Short mmCIF file of C-alpha atoms in Angstrom, two decimals:
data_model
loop_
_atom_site.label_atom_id
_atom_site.label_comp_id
_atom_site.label_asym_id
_atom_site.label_seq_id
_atom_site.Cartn_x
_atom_site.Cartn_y
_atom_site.Cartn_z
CA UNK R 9 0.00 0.00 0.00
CA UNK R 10 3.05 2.33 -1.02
CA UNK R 11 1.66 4.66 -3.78
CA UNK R 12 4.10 5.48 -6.14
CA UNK R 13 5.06 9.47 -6.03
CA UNK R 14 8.92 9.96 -7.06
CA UNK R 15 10.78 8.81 -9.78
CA UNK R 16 14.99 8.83 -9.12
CA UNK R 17 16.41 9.17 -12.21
CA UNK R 18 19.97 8.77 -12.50
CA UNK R 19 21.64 10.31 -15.92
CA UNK R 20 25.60 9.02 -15.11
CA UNK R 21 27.70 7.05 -13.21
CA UNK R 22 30.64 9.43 -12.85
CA UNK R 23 31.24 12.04 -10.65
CA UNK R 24 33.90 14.62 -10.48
CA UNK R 25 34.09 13.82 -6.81
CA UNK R 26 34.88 10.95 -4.48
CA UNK R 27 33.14 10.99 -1.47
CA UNK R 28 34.18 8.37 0.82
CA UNK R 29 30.41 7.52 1.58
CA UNK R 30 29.39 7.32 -1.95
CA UNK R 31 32.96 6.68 -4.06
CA UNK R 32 31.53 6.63 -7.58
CA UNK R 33 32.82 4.77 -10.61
CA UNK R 34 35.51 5.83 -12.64
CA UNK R 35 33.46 5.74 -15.94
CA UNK R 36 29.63 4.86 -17.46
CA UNK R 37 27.87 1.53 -17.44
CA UNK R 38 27.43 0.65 -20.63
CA UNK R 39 24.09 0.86 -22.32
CA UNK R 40 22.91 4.22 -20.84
CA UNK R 41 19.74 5.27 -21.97
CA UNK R 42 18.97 7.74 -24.93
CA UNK R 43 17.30 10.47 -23.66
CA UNK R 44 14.33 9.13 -25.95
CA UNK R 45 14.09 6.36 -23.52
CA UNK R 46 14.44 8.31 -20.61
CA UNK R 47 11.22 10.61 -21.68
CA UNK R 48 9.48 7.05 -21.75
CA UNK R 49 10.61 6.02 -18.56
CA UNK R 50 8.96 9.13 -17.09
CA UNK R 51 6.37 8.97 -18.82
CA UNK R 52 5.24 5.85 -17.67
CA UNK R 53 6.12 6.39 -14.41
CA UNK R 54 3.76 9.62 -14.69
CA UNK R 55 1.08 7.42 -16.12
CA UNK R 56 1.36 5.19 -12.58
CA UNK R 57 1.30 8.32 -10.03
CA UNK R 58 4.54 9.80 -10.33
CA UNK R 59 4.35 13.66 -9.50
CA UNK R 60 7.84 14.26 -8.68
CA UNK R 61 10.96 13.70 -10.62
CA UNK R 62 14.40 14.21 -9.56
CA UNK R 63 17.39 13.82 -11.40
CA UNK R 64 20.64 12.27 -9.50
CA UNK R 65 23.79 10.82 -10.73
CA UNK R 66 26.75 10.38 -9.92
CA UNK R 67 27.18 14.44 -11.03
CA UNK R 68 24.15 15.33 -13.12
CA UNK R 69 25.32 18.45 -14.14
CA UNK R 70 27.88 16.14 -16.03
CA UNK R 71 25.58 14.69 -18.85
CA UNK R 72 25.67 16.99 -21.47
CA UNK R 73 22.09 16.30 -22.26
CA UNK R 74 20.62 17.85 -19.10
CA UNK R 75 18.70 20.68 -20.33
CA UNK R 76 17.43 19.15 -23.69
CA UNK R 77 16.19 16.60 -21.21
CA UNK R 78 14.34 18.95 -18.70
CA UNK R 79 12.86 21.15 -21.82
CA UNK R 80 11.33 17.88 -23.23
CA UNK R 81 9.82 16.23 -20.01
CA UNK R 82 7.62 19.59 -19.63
CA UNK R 83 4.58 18.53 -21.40
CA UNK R 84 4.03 15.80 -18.75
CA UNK R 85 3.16 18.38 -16.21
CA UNK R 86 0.19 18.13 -18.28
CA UNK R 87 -0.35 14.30 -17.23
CA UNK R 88 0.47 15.05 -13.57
CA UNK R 89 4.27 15.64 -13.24
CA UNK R 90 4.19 18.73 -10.55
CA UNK R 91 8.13 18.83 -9.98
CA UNK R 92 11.28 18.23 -11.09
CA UNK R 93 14.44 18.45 -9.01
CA UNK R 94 18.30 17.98 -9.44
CA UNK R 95 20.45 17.41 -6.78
CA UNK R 96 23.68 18.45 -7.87
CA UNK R 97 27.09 18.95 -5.08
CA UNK R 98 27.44 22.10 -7.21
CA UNK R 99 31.01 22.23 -8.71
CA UNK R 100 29.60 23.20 -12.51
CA UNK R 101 26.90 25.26 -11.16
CA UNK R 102 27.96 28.72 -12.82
CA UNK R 103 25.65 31.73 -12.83
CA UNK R 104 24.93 30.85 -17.02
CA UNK R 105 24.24 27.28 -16.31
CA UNK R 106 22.23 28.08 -13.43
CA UNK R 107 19.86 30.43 -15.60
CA UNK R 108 19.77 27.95 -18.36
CA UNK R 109 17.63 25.30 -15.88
CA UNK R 110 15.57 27.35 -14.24
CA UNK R 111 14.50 28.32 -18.01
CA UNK R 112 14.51 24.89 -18.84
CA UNK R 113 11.85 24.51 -16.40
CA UNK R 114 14.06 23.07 -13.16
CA UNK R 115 11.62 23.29 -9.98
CA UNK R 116 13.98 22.61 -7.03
CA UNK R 117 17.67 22.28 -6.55
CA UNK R 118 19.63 20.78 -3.59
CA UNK R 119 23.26 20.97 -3.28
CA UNK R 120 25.29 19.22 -1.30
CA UNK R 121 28.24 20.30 1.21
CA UNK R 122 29.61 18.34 3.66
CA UNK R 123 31.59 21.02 5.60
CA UNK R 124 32.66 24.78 6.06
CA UNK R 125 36.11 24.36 5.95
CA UNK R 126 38.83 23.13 3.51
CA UNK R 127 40.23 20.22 5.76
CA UNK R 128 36.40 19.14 6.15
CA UNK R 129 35.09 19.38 2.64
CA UNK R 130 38.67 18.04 1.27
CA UNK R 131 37.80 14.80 4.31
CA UNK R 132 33.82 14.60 2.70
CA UNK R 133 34.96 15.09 -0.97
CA UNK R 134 38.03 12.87 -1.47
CA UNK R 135 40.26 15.75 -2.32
CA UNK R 136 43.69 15.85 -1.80
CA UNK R 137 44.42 18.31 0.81
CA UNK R 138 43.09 21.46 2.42
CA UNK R 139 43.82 23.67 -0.54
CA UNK R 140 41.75 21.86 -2.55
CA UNK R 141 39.03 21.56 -0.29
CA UNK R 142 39.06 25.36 0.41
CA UNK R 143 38.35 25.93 -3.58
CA UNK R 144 35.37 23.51 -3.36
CA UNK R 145 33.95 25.33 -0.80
CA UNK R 146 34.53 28.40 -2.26
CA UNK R 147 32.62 27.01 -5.83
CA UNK R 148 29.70 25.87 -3.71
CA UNK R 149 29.07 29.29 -2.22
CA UNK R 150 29.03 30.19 -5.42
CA UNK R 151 26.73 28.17 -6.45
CA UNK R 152 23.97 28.61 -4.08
CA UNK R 153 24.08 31.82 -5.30
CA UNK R 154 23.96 31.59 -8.74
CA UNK R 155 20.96 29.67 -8.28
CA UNK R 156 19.43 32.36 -5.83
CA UNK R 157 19.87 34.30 -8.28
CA UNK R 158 18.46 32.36 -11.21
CA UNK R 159 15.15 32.36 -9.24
CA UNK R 160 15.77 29.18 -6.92
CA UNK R 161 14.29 30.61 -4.23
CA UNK R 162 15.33 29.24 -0.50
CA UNK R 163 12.08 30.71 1.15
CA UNK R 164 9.86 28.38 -1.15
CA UNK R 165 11.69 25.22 -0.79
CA UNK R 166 13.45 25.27 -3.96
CA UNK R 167 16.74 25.68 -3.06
CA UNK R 168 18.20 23.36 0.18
CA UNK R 169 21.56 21.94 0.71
CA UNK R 170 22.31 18.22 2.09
CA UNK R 171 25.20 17.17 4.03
CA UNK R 172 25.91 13.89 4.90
CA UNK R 173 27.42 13.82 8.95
CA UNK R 174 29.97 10.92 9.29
CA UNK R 175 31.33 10.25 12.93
CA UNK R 176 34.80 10.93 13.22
CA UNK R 177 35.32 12.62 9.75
CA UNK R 178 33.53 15.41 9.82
CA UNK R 179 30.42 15.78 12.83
CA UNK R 180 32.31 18.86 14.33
CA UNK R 181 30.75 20.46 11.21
CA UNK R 182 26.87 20.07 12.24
CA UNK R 183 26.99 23.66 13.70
CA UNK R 184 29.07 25.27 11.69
CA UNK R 185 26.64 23.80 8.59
CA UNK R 186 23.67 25.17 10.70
CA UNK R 187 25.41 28.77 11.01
CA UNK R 188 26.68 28.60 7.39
CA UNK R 189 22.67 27.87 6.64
CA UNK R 190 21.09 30.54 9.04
CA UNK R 191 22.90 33.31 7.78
CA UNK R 192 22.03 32.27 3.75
CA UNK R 193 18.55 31.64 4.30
CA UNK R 194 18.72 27.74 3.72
CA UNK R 195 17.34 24.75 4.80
CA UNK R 196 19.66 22.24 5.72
CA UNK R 197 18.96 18.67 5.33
CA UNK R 198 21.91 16.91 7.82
CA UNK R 199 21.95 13.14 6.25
CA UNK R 200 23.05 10.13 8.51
CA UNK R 201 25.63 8.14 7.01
CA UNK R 202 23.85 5.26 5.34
CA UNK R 203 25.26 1.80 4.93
CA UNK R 204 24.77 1.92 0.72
CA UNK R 205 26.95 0.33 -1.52
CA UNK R 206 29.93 -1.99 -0.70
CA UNK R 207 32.96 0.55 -0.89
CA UNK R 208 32.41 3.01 2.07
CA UNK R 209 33.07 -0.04 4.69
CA UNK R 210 30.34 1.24 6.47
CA UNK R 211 29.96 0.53 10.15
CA UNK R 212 27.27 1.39 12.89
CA UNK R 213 29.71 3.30 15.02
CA UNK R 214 30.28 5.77 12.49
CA UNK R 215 26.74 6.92 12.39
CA UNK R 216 25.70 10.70 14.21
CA UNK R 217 21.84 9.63 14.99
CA UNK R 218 19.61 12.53 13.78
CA UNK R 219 18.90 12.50 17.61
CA UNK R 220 22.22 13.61 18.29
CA UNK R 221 22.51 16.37 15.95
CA UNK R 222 19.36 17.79 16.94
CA UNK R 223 20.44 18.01 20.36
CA UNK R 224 23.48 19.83 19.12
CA UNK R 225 21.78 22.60 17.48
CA UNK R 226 19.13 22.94 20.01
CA UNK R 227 21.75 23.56 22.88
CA UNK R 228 23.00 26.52 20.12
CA UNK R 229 19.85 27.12 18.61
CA UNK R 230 16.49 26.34 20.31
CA UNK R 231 14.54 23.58 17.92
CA UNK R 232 10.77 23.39 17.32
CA UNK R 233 9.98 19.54 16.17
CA UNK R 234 7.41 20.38 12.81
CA UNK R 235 7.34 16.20 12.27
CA UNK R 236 8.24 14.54 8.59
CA UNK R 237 5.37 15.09 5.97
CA UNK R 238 3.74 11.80 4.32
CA UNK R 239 6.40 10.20 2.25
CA UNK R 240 8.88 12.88 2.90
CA UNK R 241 12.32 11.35 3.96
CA UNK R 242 13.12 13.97 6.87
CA UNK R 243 12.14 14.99 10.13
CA UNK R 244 11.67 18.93 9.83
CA UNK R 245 12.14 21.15 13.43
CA UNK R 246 12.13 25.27 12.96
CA UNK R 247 14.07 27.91 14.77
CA UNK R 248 12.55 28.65 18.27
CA UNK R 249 13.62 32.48 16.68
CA UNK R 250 11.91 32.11 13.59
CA UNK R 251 15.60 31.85 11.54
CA UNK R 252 14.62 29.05 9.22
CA UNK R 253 14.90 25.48 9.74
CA UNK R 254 16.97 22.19 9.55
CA UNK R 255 15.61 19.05 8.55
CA UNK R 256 16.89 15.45 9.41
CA UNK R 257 17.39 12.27 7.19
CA UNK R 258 17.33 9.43 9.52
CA UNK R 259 16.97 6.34 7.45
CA UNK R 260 19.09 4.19 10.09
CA UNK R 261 17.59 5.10 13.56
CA UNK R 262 14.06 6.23 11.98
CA UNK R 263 13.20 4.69 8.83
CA UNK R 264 10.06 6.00 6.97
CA UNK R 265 10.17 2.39 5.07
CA UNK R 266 6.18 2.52 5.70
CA UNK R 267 5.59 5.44 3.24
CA UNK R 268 8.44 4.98 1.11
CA UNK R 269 7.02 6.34 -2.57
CA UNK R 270 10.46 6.27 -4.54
CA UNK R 271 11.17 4.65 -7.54
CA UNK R 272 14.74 4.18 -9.05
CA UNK R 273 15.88 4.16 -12.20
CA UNK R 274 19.77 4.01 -12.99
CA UNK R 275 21.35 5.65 -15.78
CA UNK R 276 21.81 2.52 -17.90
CA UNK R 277 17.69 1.57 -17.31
CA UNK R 278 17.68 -0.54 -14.32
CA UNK R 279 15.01 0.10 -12.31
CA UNK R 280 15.18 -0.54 -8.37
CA UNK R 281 12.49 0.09 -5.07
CA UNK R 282 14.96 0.56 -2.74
CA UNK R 283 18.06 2.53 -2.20
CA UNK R 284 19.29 -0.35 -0.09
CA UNK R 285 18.80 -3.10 -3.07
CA UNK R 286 21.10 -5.94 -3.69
CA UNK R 287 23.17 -5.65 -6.63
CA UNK R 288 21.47 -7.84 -10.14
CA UNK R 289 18.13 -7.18 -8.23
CA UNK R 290 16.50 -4.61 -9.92
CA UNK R 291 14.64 -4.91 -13.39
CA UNK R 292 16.07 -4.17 -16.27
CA UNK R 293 13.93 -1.85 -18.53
CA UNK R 294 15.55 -2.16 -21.98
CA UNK R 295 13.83 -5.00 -23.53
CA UNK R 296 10.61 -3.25 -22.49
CA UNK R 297 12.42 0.05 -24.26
CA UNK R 298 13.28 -1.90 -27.36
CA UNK R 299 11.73 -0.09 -30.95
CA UNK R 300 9.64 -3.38 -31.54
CA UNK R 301 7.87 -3.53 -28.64
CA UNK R 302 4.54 -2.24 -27.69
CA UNK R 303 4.60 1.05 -25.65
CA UNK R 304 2.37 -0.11 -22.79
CA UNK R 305 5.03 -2.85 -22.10
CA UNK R 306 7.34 -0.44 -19.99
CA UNK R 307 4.48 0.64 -18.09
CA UNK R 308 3.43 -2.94 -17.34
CA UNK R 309 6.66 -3.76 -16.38
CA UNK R 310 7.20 -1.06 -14.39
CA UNK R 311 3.51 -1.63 -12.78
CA UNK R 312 4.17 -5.02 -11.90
CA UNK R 313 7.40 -4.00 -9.96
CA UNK R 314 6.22 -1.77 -8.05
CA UNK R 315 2.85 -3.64 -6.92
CA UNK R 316 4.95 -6.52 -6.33
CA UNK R 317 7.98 -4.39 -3.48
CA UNK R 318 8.36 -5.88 -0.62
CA UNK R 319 11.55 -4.58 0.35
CA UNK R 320 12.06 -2.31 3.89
CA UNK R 321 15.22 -2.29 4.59
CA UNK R 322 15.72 0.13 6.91
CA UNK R 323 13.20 -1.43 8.83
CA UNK R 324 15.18 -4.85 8.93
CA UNK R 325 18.78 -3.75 9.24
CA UNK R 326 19.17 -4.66 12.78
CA UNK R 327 18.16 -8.42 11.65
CA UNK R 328 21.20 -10.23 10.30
CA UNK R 329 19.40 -12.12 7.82
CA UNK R 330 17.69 -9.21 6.38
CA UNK R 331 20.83 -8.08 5.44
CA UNK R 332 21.51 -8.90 1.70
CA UNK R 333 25.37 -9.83 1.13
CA UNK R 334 25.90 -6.95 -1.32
CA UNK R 335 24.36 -3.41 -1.79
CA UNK R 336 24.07 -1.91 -5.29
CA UNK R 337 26.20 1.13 -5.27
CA UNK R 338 25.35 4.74 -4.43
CA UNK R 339 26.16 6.96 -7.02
CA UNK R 340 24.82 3.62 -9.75
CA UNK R 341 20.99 4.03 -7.53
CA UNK R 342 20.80 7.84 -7.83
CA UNK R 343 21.90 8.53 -3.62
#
């Protein structure tokens, strides 16, 4: 009884960072989709309740194919599509390209930063030293306000920045990320570090509980609990002095399996219902894609998928048997 809502779909594989939670591949799959097949792949997903679509990669801002993609999807707001996103960590995002999606009829944008300093972000990004860190900081402020600027405005939601909180690499940043955000107008979205993919050796004592960092902030800043919207993934809690809000993505010590409304699809057509899959166990969409075969094939496919998801997860993680021997990897799923 999990309608679908949200369609995740992934347009690469690369990234032109390495984030030790995430670490990309190096280069594509191979078969990626045509961005014909993408605009069927949302369109059946509209046809089944989608009425959100974000695109992820790896780096989307990487495919070159972007904006063609966002200027041909429009017409399905027509069917029901209400918003498209990108979350992006904002290296490419110049003040030109920034313009060019909000014309090309970009909703939302989330950006991702992982610290305030060069030592941190370098830690969070896989860069090679401070230096380098400092001038990806520097490009990210930049970014969120190119895309102020461009009309992604903070105030209605459409402009947020994530940052993932890893214990022992970079949680001394939670309120300096809060202060960085109070003082631009942003919502923060403070991530715990999620057990995804195979290469981040992942353990539990590495996680900051969303717990935790709200009782950071409130000691600094007094918190006001708004509660998580249905199917949202985070908690929400406003300012006690009315100077924005923070919002909390808790998928290990409060999953939101129940309402879970996301459906992936990877940027070589493999579609997946959880975040959390096993690698090989998602669907491949291609045959359903193929010139020959009837259009209402993809959405069948894609119907019987989703009515027949039984996966939670989150919910099971503490169970050793519910835990599958691999996880497909980050950046492949869309994050």
């Amino acid at each position: 009884q999990r309608p679908l809502g949200v369609l995740r779909l992934s347009l690469t594989a690369r990234c032109n960072l390495a984030c030790p939670y995430c670490r990309p591949d190096g280069e594509e799959p191979p078969g990626l989709l045509t961005l014909e097949q993408r605009l069927r792949v949302i369109a059946a997903g509209v046809a089944l309740g989608v009425n959100s679509l974000r695109l992820t990669g790896g780096e989307p801002l990487l495919h070159p194919q972007l904006t063609d993609l966002l200027q041909a999807v429009q017409p399905l707001r027509r069917d029901g599509l209400k918003d498209i996103a990108l979350t992006s960590n904002g290296l490419l995002l110049t003040a030109q390209r920034a313009e060019a999606l909000r014309a090309a009829g970009l909703d939302r944008l989330t950006l991702s930063l992982d610290g305030t300093t060069g030592a941190s972000v370098a830690a969070m990004a896989g860069l090679a030293d401070s230096a380098a860190g400092e001038r990806a900081l520097e490009q990210v402020l930049r970014a969120i306000e190119h895309a102020r600027d461009a009309g992604f405005d903070p105030a209605q939601g459409a402009l947020k920045l994530n940052a993932v909180i890893q214990k022992g690499r970079n949680d001394e940043q939670v309120l300096p990320l809060a202060q960085l955000c109070r003082e631009r107008g942003l919502e923060l979205r403070l991530i715990e570090y999620m057990d995804v993919g195979n290469r981040n050796g992942w353990q539990p004592a590495d996680v900051v509980t969303a717990a935790e960092m709200v009782r950071t902030i409130s000691e600094r800043w007094p918190l006001e609990p708004q509660g998580r919207a249905g199917h949202s993934t985070a908690n929400r809690w406003r300012y006690g002095d009315g100077q924005g809000s923070v919002a909390m993505v808790a998928s290990v010590s409060q999953p939101f399996c129940g309402d879970c409304n996301r459906l992936r699809v990877t940027a070589d057509g493999i579609a997946y219902t959880c975040l959390f899959a096993a690698p090989g166990s998602g669907v491949d969409l291609k045959p359903s894609l193929a010139a020959s075969r009837d259009p209402a094939d993809l959405q069948a496919t894609l119907g019987q998928l989703w009515q027949e998801r039984a996966d939670r997860y989150s919910e099971e993680r503490s169970t050793a048997a519910a835990r599958p021997a691999a996880h497909a990897e980050m950046a492949y799923l869309g994050g």
